[in-house]
Short mmCIF file of C-alpha atoms and ligand atoms in Angstrom, two decimals:
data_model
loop_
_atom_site.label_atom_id
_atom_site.label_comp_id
_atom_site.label_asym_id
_atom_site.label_seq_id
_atom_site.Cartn_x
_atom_site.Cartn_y
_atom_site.Cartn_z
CA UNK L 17 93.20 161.21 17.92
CA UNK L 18 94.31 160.99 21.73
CA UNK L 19 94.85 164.44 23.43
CA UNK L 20 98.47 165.13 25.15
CA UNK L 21 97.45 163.48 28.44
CA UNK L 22 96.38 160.07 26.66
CA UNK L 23 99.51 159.71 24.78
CA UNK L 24 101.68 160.69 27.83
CA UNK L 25 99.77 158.26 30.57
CA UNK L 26 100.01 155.25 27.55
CA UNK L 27 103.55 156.11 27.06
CA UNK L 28 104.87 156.49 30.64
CA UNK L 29 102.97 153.13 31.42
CA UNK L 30 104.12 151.31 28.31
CA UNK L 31 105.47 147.95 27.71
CA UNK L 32 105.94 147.13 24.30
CA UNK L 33 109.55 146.56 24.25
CA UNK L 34 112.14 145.26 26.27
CA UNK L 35 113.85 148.38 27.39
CA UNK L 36 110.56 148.86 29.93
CA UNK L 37 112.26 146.44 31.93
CA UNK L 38 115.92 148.41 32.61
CA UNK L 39 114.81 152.12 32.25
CA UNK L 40 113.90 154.26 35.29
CA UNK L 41 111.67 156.57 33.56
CA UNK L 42 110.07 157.09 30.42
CA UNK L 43 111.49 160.00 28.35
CA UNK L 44 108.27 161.40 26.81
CA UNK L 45 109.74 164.91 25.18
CA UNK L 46 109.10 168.36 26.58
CA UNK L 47 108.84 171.79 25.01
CA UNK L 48 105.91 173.65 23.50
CA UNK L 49 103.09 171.69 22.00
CA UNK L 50 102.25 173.60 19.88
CA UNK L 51 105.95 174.74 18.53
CA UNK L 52 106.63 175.30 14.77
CA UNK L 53 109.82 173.17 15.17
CA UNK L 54 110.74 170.03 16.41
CA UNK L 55 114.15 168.36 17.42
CA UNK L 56 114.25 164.52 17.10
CA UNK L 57 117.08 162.72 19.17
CA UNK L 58 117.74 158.88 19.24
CA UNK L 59 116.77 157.94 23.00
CA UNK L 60 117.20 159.21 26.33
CA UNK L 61 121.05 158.41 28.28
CA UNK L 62 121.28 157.79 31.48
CA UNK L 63 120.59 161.81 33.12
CA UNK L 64 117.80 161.56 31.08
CA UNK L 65 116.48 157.96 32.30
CA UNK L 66 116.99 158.94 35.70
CA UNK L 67 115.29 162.51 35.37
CA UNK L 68 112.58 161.71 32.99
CA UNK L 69 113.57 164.36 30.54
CA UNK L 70 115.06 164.71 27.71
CA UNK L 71 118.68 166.31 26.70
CA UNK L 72 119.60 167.18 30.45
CA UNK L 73 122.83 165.46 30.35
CA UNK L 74 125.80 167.18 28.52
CA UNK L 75 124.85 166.83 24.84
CA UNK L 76 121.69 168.64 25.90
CA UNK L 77 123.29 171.66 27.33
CA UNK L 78 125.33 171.55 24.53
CA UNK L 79 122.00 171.28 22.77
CA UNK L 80 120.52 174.35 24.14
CA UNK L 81 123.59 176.59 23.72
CA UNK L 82 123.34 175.59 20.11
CA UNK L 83 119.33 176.29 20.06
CA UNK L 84 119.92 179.74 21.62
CA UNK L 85 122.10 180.73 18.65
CA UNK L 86 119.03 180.68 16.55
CA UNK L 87 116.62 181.90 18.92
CA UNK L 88 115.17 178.49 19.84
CA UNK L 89 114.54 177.07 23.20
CA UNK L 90 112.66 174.00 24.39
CA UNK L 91 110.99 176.45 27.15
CA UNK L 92 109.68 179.21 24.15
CA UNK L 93 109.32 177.67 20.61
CA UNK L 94 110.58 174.32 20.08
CA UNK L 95 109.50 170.53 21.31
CA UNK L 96 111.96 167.80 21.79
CA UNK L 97 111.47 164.31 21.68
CA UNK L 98 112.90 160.95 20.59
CA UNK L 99 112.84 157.98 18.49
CA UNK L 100 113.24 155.17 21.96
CA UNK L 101 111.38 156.63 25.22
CA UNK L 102 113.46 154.79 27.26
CA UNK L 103 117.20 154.62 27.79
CA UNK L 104 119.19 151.41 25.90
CA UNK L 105 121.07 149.57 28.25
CA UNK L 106 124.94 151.20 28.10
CA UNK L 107 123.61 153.89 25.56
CA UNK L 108 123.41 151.09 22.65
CA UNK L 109 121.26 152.43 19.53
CA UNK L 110 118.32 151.32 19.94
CA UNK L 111 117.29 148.01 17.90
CA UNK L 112 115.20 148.26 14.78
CA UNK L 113 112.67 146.35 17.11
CA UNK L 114 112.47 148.88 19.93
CA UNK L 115 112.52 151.82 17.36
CA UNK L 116 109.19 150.00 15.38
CA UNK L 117 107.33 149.47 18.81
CA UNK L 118 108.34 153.22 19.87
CA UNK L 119 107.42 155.10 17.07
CA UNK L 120 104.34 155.48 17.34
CA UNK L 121 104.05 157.47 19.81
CA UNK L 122 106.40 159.93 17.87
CA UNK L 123 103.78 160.06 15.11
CA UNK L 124 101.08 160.77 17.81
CA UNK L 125 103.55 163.76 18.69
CA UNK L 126 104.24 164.98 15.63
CA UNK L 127 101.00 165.19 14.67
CA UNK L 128 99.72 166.72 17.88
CA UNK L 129 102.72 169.41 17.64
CA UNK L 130 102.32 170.01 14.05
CA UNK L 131 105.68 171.46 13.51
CA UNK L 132 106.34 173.28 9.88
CA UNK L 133 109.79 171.67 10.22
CA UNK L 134 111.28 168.64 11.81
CA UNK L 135 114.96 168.91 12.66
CA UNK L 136 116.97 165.19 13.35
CA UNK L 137 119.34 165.09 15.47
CA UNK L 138 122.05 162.56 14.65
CA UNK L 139 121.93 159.47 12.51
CA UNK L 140 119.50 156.72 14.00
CA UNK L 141 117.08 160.02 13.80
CA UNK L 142 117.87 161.04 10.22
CA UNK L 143 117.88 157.33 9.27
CA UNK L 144 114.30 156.54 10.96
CA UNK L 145 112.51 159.63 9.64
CA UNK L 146 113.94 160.81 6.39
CA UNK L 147 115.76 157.87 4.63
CA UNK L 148 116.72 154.23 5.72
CA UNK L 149 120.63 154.57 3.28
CA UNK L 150 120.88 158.43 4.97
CA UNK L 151 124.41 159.10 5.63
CA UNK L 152 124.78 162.31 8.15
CA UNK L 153 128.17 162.79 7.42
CA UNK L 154 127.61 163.53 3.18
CA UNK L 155 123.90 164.45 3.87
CA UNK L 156 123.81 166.49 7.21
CA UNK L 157 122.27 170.26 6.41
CA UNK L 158 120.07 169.34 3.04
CA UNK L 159 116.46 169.81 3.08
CA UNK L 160 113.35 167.83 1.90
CA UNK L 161 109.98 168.08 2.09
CA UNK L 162 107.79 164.83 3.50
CA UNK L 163 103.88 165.58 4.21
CA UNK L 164 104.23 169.07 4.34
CA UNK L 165 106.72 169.32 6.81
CA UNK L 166 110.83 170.33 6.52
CA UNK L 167 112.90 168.14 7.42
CA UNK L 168 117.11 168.36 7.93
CA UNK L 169 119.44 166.21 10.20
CA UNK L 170 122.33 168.04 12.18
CA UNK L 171 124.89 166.24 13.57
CA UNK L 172 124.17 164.60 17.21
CA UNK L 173 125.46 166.86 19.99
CA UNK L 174 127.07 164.20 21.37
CA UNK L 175 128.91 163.77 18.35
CA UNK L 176 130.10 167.66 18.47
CA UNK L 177 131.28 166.85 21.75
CA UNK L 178 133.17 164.07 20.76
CA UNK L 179 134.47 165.60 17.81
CA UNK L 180 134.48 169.56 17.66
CA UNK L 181 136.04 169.08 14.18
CA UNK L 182 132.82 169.13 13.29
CA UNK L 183 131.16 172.36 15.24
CA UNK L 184 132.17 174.89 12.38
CA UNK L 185 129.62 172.79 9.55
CA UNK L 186 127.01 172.66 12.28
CA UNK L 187 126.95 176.11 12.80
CA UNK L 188 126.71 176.38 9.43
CA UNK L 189 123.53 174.11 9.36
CA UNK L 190 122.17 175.66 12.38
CA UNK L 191 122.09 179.24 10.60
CA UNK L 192 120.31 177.26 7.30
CA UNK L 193 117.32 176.35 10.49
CA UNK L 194 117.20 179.64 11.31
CA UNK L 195 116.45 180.83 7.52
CA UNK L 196 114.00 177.64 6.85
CA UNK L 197 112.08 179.03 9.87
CA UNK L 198 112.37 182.87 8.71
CA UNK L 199 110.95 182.03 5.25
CA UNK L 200 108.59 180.35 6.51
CA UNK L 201 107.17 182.65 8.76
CA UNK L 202 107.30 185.10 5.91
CA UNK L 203 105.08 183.22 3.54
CA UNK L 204 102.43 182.96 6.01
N1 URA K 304 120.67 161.75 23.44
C1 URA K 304 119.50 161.63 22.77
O1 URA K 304 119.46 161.25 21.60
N2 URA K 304 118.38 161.96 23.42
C2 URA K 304 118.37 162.40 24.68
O2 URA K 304 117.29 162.69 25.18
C3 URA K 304 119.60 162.53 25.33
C4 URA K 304 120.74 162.20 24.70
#
């Protein structure tokens, strides 16, 4: 398997999709490598394009308020990353295309990080890494199990700035993180 430095200087030079040719900067993830939990986004926006890092713009500092509620923090015990490395033109999702060229390197991630639970963050996440028919709004906050790992989507933080409506049932899932990661530690 590559180390961290392979997979970053393949990534950051990569062109197997079409958004290499509008982005600024590739969006490789950040946090602790070797963190128990990981956040999954959809693809960096434009802060992020023009910074190189992820959730910088306001969903992420809506992000890390909501991290630091649980104890989490991309600086002490958690790794963030996304499905698309590089920004969509006018924050489109990403195509199924881009997604299928991108995700490897995801894989590469996960498997370097080897979190003990995986937490999406929105739908194109949820949809690309727990089920194709996932709907966030029914399904956002339930649990399953895929190769060891935890997995749960939360609504996108862009979405709880668009809509606070739906802050209170996030908080809600956010606590449910906090316990996953709790019983966890206990067993081991
Ligand atoms: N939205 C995402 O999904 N990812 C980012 O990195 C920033 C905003």
């Amino acid at each position: 398997m590559q180390t961290w430095e392979e997979l970053r200087q393949e990534c950051l030079a990569c062109t197997r999709c079409g958004l290499c040719e509008t982005r600024h900067n590739v969006v490789f993830g950040i946090g602790k490598e070797d963190a128990d939990v990981m956040l999954v986004g959809e693809g960096p926006g434009e802060q992020e394009d023009l910074s190189g890092i992820p959730f910088v713009g306001p969903a992420g500092k809506l992000l890390d308020d909501m991290l630091s509620i649980i104890d989490l923090s991309r600086e002490e015990n958690c790794y963030i990353a996304n499905i698309v490395k590089c920004r969509p033109p006018r924050n489109r999702d990403p195509l199924e295309t881009e997604q299928d060229a991108c995700i490897g390197y995801l894989r590469t991630q996960t498997m370097l990080v080897k979190p003990k639970v995986i937490v999406c963050l929105g739908r194109i996440a949820a949809k690309r890494l727990i089920d194709p028919d996932y709907r966030i709004s029914r399904q956002h906050g339930q649990w399953v199990q895929k190769n060891g790992i935890w997995m749960t989507a939360i609504y996108h933080p862009s979405a709880l700035l668009r809509d606070v409506s739906k802050r209170p049932e996030t908080f809600e899932d956010l606590l449910a993180i906090r316990e996953k990661i709790r019983e966890i530690h206990a067993k081991v």
